[in-house]
PDB file of C-alpha atoms in Angstrom:
ATOM      1  CA  MET A   1     -19.422   9.004  44.827  1.00 39.00           C
ATOM      2  CA  SER A   2     -22.319   6.710  45.535  1.00 40.00           C
ATOM      3  CA  GLU A   3     -21.950   3.202  46.835  1.00 45.00           C
ATOM      4  CA  ALA A   4     -22.633   0.454  44.313  1.00 46.00           C
ATOM      5  CA  SER A   5     -24.315  -2.777  45.267  1.00 46.00           C
ATOM      6  CA  PRO A   6     -22.278  -5.992  45.493  1.00 50.00           C
ATOM      7  CA  GLN A   7     -22.231  -8.128  42.371  1.00 51.00           C
ATOM      8  CA  PRO A   8     -24.421 -11.234  42.333  1.00 53.00           C
ATOM      9  CA  SER A   9     -23.011 -14.678  43.000  1.00 56.00           C
ATOM     10  CA  PRO A  10     -22.722 -17.161  40.136  1.00 56.00           C
ATOM     11  CA  PRO A  11     -25.892 -19.072  39.242  1.00 59.00           C
ATOM     12  CA  ALA A  12     -26.591 -22.141  41.369  1.00 62.00           C
ATOM     13  CA  ALA A  13     -26.394 -24.461  38.343  1.00 58.00           C
ATOM     14  CA  ALA A  14     -22.878 -23.288  37.402  1.00 79.00           C
ATOM     15  CA  THR A  15     -20.062 -25.783  37.277  1.00 89.00           C
ATOM     16  CA  GLU A  16     -17.234 -25.422  39.754  1.00 91.00           C
ATOM     17  CA  ALA A  17     -14.985 -23.984  37.044  1.00 92.00           C
ATOM     18  CA  GLU A  18     -17.684 -21.466  36.044  1.00 92.00           C
ATOM     19  CA  SER A  19     -18.146 -20.509  39.701  1.00 90.00           C
ATOM     20  CA  LEU A  20     -14.417 -19.968  40.245  1.00 92.00           C
ATOM     21  CA  LEU A  21     -14.068 -17.946  37.059  1.00 93.00           C
ATOM     22  CA  SER A  22     -17.176 -15.919  37.958  1.00 91.00           C
ATOM     23  CA  VAL A  23     -15.679 -14.966  41.331  1.00 91.00           C
ATOM     24  CA  LEU A  24     -12.348 -14.115  39.689  1.00 94.00           C
ATOM     25  CA  GLU A  25     -14.143 -11.946  37.099  1.00 93.00           C
ATOM     26  CA  ARG A  26     -16.175 -10.225  39.828  1.00 90.00           C
ATOM     27  CA  ASN A  27     -12.934  -9.423  41.670  1.00 91.00           C
ATOM     28  CA  ARG A  28     -11.269  -8.218  38.464  1.00 95.00           C
ATOM     29  CA  ARG A  29     -14.266  -6.015  37.684  1.00 93.00           C
ATOM     30  CA  THR A  30     -14.356  -4.501  41.169  1.00 91.00           C
ATOM     31  CA  PHE A  31     -10.592  -3.910  41.048  1.00 93.00           C
ATOM     32  CA  ALA A  32     -10.948  -2.259  37.625  1.00 94.00           C
ATOM     33  CA  TRP A  33     -13.746  -0.025  38.912  1.00 93.00           C
ATOM     34  CA  LYS A  34     -11.757   0.968  42.000  1.00 91.00           C
ATOM     35  CA  THR A  35      -8.787   1.960  39.862  1.00 93.00           C
ATOM     36  CA  SER A  36     -10.507   3.309  36.726  1.00 94.00           C
ATOM     37  CA  GLY A  37     -10.781   6.745  35.235  1.00 94.00           C
ATOM     38  CA  LEU A  38      -7.959   8.409  37.104  1.00 93.00           C
ATOM     39  CA  ASP A  39      -5.491  10.912  35.756  1.00 93.00           C
ATOM     40  CA  GLU A  40      -1.770  10.904  36.558  1.00 93.00           C
ATOM     41  CA  LYS A  41      -2.304  12.720  39.866  1.00 93.00           C
ATOM     42  CA  GLY A  42      -4.871  10.150  40.984  1.00 92.00           C
ATOM     43  CA  LEU A  43      -2.721   7.186  39.962  1.00 91.00           C
ATOM     44  CA  ARG A  44       0.267   8.656  41.827  1.00 91.00           C
ATOM     45  CA  ALA A  45      -1.519   9.555  45.077  1.00 88.00           C
ATOM     46  CA  THR A  46      -0.418   7.877  48.303  1.00 83.00           C
ATOM     47  CA  THR A  47      -2.107   7.687  51.669  1.00 80.00           C
ATOM     48  CA  ALA A  48      -0.951   7.283  55.256  1.00 72.00           C
ATOM     49  CA  ALA A  49       2.640   6.066  55.576  1.00 75.00           C
ATOM     50  CA  SER A  50       2.472   3.873  52.483  1.00 81.00           C
ATOM     51  CA  ALA A  51       4.284   4.615  49.231  1.00 86.00           C
ATOM     52  CA  MET A  52       1.750   2.430  47.375  1.00 91.00           C
ATOM     53  CA  THR A  53      -0.028   4.092  44.457  1.00 95.00           C
ATOM     54  CA  LEU A  54      -3.007   2.973  42.408  1.00 95.00           C
ATOM     55  CA  GLY A  55      -0.836   3.066  39.276  1.00 96.00           C
ATOM     56  CA  GLY A  56       1.745   0.809  40.919  1.00 96.00           C
ATOM     57  CA  LEU A  57      -1.013  -1.465  42.179  1.00 97.00           C
ATOM     58  CA  VAL A  58      -2.579  -1.808  38.723  1.00 97.00           C
ATOM     59  CA  LYS A  59       0.781  -2.683  37.189  1.00 97.00           C
ATOM     60  CA  HIS A  60       1.600  -5.075  40.041  1.00 97.00           C
ATOM     61  CA  VAL A  61      -1.656  -6.982  39.534  1.00 97.00           C
ATOM     62  CA  ALA A  62      -0.875  -7.156  35.804  1.00 98.00           C
ATOM     63  CA  LEU A  63       2.471  -8.757  36.691  1.00 98.00           C
ATOM     64  CA  VAL A  64       0.724 -11.223  39.012  1.00 97.00           C
ATOM     65  CA  GLU A  65      -1.646 -12.166  36.156  1.00 97.00           C
ATOM     66  CA  ALA A  66       1.398 -12.903  33.969  1.00 98.00           C
ATOM     67  CA  ASP A  67       3.414 -14.665  36.666  1.00 97.00           C
ATOM     68  CA  TRP A  68       0.676 -16.724  38.253  1.00 97.00           C
ATOM     69  CA  LEU A  69      -1.578 -17.583  35.334  1.00 98.00           C
ATOM     70  CA  ALA A  70       0.577 -17.370  32.196  1.00 98.00           C
ATOM     71  CA  VAL A  71       3.889 -18.658  33.586  1.00 98.00           C
ATOM     72  CA  LYS A  72       3.083 -20.849  36.585  1.00 98.00           C
ATOM     73  CA  LEU A  73      -0.314 -22.152  35.527  1.00 98.00           C
ATOM     74  CA  ALA A  74      -0.066 -22.358  31.737  1.00 98.00           C
ATOM     75  CA  GLY A  75       3.703 -22.748  31.327  1.00 98.00           C
ATOM     76  CA  GLN A  76       4.095 -19.765  28.991  1.00 98.00           C
ATOM     77  CA  GLU A  77       6.697 -16.990  28.923  1.00 97.00           C
ATOM     78  CA  TYR A  78       6.098 -13.691  30.725  1.00 97.00           C
ATOM     79  CA  GLY A  79       5.781 -11.685  27.543  1.00 95.00           C
ATOM     80  CA  ALA A  80       5.929  -7.910  27.223  1.00 95.00           C
ATOM     81  CA  PRO A  81       6.668  -5.779  29.119  1.00 96.00           C
ATOM     82  CA  TRP A  82       7.930  -8.181  31.785  1.00 97.00           C
ATOM     83  CA  ASP A  83      10.411 -10.074  29.613  1.00 95.00           C
ATOM     84  CA  THR A  84      12.670  -7.008  29.292  1.00 95.00           C
ATOM     85  CA  VAL A  85      12.782  -6.118  32.999  1.00 96.00           C
ATOM     86  CA  ASP A  86      15.756  -6.987  35.226  1.00 96.00           C
ATOM     87  CA  PHE A  87      13.847  -7.635  38.451  1.00 95.00           C
ATOM     88  CA  ASP A  88      17.078  -8.525  40.273  1.00 96.00           C
ATOM     89  CA  ALA A  89      18.361  -4.990  39.640  1.00 97.00           C
ATOM     90  CA  ASP A  90      14.945  -3.334  40.117  1.00 96.00           C
ATOM     91  CA  PRO A  91      12.705  -5.628  42.223  1.00 95.00           C
ATOM     92  CA  ASP A  92       9.973  -2.991  42.574  1.00 94.00           C
ATOM     93  CA  TRP A  93       9.940  -2.074  38.886  1.00 96.00           C
ATOM     94  CA  GLU A  94       6.190  -2.461  38.405  1.00 96.00           C
ATOM     95  CA  TRP A  95       5.421  -0.383  41.510  1.00 95.00           C
ATOM     96  CA  ARG A  96       7.902   2.335  40.548  1.00 95.00           C
ATOM     97  CA  THR A  97       6.983   2.590  36.877  1.00 97.00           C
ATOM     98  CA  GLY A  98       3.254   2.224  37.536  1.00 96.00           C
ATOM     99  CA  ALA A  99       3.454   5.475  39.480  1.00 94.00           C
ATOM    100  CA  LEU A 100       5.299   7.184  36.600  1.00 96.00           C
ATOM    101  CA  ASP A 101       3.680   5.829  33.426  1.00 96.00           C
ATOM    102  CA  SER A 102       0.729   7.497  31.747  1.00 97.00           C
ATOM    103  CA  PRO A 103      -2.711   6.277  32.827  1.00 97.00           C
ATOM    104  CA  GLU A 104      -3.319   4.926  29.304  1.00 97.00           C
ATOM    105  CA  ASP A 105      -0.166   2.808  29.473  1.00 97.00           C
ATOM    106  CA  VAL A 106      -0.872   1.510  32.987  1.00 97.00           C
ATOM    107  CA  TYR A 107      -4.432   0.481  32.131  1.00 97.00           C
ATOM    108  CA  ALA A 108      -3.353  -1.061  28.803  1.00 97.00           C
ATOM    109  CA  VAL A 109      -0.770  -3.284  30.510  1.00 98.00           C
ATOM    110  CA  TRP A 110      -3.376  -4.583  32.973  1.00 98.00           C
ATOM    111  CA  ARG A 111      -6.087  -5.103  30.336  1.00 97.00           C
ATOM    112  CA  GLY A 112      -3.623  -6.966  28.110  1.00 98.00           C
ATOM    113  CA  ALA A 113      -2.553  -9.210  30.983  1.00 98.00           C
ATOM    114  CA  VAL A 114      -6.175  -9.984  31.907  1.00 98.00           C
ATOM    115  CA  GLU A 115      -7.162 -10.797  28.324  1.00 98.00           C
ATOM    116  CA  ARG A 116      -4.173 -13.110  27.944  1.00 98.00           C
ATOM    117  CA  SER A 117      -4.985 -14.795  31.257  1.00 98.00           C
ATOM    118  CA  ARG A 118      -8.614 -15.365  30.279  1.00 97.00           C
ATOM    119  CA  GLU A 119      -7.558 -17.149  27.100  1.00 98.00           C
ATOM    120  CA  LEU A 120      -4.844 -19.230  28.778  1.00 98.00           C
ATOM    121  CA  VAL A 121      -7.014 -20.229  31.746  1.00 98.00           C
ATOM    122  CA  ALA A 122      -9.814 -21.380  29.431  1.00 97.00           C
ATOM    123  CA  GLU A 123      -7.315 -23.536  27.510  1.00 98.00           C
ATOM    124  CA  VAL A 124      -5.771 -24.969  30.689  1.00 98.00           C
ATOM    125  CA  ILE A 125      -9.161 -25.854  32.196  1.00 97.00           C
ATOM    126  CA  LYS A 126     -10.221 -27.507  28.934  1.00 97.00           C
ATOM    127  CA  GLU A 127      -6.976 -29.525  28.743  1.00 98.00           C
ATOM    128  CA  ARG A 128      -6.350 -30.361  32.414  1.00 98.00           C
ATOM    129  CA  GLY A 129      -9.553 -29.699  34.362  1.00 97.00           C
ATOM    130  CA  LEU A 130      -9.537 -28.145  37.813  1.00 96.00           C
ATOM    131  CA  ASP A 131      -7.784 -31.136  39.373  1.00 97.00           C
ATOM    132  CA  GLY A 132      -5.006 -31.082  36.778  1.00 98.00           C
ATOM    133  CA  PRO A 133      -1.513 -29.835  37.575  1.00 98.00           C
ATOM    134  CA  ALA A 134      -0.153 -26.345  37.177  1.00 98.00           C
ATOM    135  CA  SER A 135       3.032 -25.956  35.138  1.00 98.00           C
ATOM    136  CA  PHE A 136       5.372 -25.470  38.069  1.00 94.00           C
ATOM    137  CA  THR A 137       6.394 -27.228  41.236  1.00 95.00           C
ATOM    138  CA  TRP A 138       6.979 -25.707  44.661  1.00 93.00           C
ATOM    139  CA  PRO A 139      10.485 -26.079  46.138  1.00 95.00           C
ATOM    140  CA  ASP A 140       9.165 -28.860  48.406  1.00 96.00           C
ATOM    141  CA  GLY A 141       8.138 -30.930  45.362  1.00 96.00           C
ATOM    142  CA  ARG A 142       4.377 -30.285  45.435  1.00 95.00           C
ATOM    143  CA  THR A 143       2.584 -29.209  42.272  1.00 97.00           C
ATOM    144  CA  PRO A 144      -0.556 -27.138  42.817  1.00 96.00           C
ATOM    145  CA  THR A 145      -3.758 -27.900  40.959  1.00 96.00           C
ATOM    146  CA  VAL A 146      -5.444 -25.582  38.491  1.00 97.00           C
ATOM    147  CA  ARG A 147      -8.127 -25.017  41.157  1.00 96.00           C
ATOM    148  CA  ALA A 148      -5.538 -23.952  43.749  1.00 94.00           C
ATOM    149  CA  MET A 149      -3.984 -21.500  41.291  1.00 96.00           C
ATOM    150  CA  LEU A 150      -7.371 -19.911  40.522  1.00 96.00           C
ATOM    151  CA  LEU A 151      -8.210 -19.648  44.207  1.00 95.00           C
ATOM    152  CA  ASP A 152      -4.861 -17.958  44.851  1.00 94.00           C
ATOM    153  CA  MET A 153      -5.547 -15.494  42.034  1.00 95.00           C
ATOM    154  CA  ILE A 154      -8.962 -14.718  43.526  1.00 95.00           C
ATOM    155  CA  GLU A 155      -7.290 -14.095  46.880  1.00 93.00           C
ATOM    156  CA  GLU A 156      -4.701 -11.835  45.223  1.00 94.00           C
ATOM    157  CA  TYR A 157      -7.437  -9.674  43.726  1.00 94.00           C
ATOM    158  CA  ALA A 158      -9.411  -9.594  46.968  1.00 92.00           C
ATOM    159  CA  ARG A 159      -6.381  -8.381  48.942  1.00 92.00           C
ATOM    160  CA  HIS A 160      -5.366  -5.759  46.399  1.00 93.00           C
ATOM    161  CA  THR A 161      -8.925  -4.543  45.883  1.00 92.00           C
ATOM    162  CA  GLY A 162      -8.866  -3.715  49.603  1.00 91.00           C
ATOM    163  CA  HIS A 163      -5.725  -1.663  49.025  1.00 92.00           C
ATOM    164  CA  ALA A 164      -7.344   0.020  46.023  1.00 93.00           C
ATOM    165  CA  ASP A 165     -10.429   0.784  48.108  1.00 90.00           C
ATOM    166  CA  ILE A 166      -8.419   2.753  50.663  1.00 90.00           C
ATOM    167  CA  LEU A 167      -6.327   4.558  48.064  1.00 91.00           C
ATOM    168  CA  ARG A 168      -9.287   5.427  45.850  1.00 92.00           C
ATOM    169  CA  GLU A 169     -11.327   6.833  48.713  1.00 91.00           C
ATOM    170  CA  ALA A 170      -8.384   9.103  49.555  1.00 89.00           C
ATOM    171  CA  VAL A 171      -8.131  10.294  45.934  1.00 91.00           C
ATOM    172  CA  ASP A 172     -11.754  11.228  45.239  1.00 92.00           C
ATOM    173  CA  GLY A 173     -14.055   9.614  47.767  1.00 91.00           C
ATOM    174  CA  ARG A 174     -15.161   6.653  45.611  1.00 89.00           C
ATOM    175  CA  VAL A 175     -16.440   3.883  47.906  1.00 87.00           C
ATOM    176  CA  GLY A 176     -18.508   0.750  47.494  1.00 85.00           C
ATOM    177  CA  GLU A 177     -18.273  -3.014  47.322  1.00 83.00           C
ATOM    178  CA  GLY A 178     -18.881  -3.525  43.648  1.00 83.00           C
ATOM    179  CA  ALA A 179     -18.868  -1.745  40.338  1.00 87.00           C
ATOM    180  CA  PRO A 180     -22.119  -0.233  39.060  1.00 89.00           C
ATOM    181  CA  ALA A 181     -24.062  -2.325  36.552  1.00 89.00           C
ATOM    182  CA  ASP A 182     -23.052  -0.047  33.676  1.00 91.00           C
ATOM    183  CA  PHE A 183     -19.300  -0.205  34.411  1.00 90.00           C
ATOM    184  CA  THR A 184     -17.202  -1.979  31.793  1.00 87.00           C
ATOM    185  CA  ILE A 185     -13.558  -2.957  31.930  1.00 84.00           C
TER     186      ILE A 185
END
């Protein structure tokens, strides 16, 4: 597969919130491209000594969207499918089932989580601004800002896109820093 060019940075006149959301969207788009279009075999492939699969990774990132942005940032419930999972009994549920579920189901869970996050983040920024508080407090009593939560989500995507890059190259040779211009989520 050919290497795509990196995505452009946000426009210079963008607000800080627009810049943060632009970087998050660029990371989401690259992650989606790295993990897109695979069949069950591709989503279940492992590499090296790791048991990590692209299907498990996609479902894990969907859970992080729900946990970090819906629950901890916006103060909402987890929602489906997370609200029916006993993570104490099966702490790696998303990794395990992401490697077993159909590609359509895995991608649908992630797309649903992203769409929900986009809506909730827009509402939270409008209501609280970037300096406003998240809806949870760390055990030491600190409450992160909306900005800190978005930066952590960007970092989460950056780390897992690196994982996806290695796994995807092992599956079919796809490499590159960013999705092609015609790629859509």
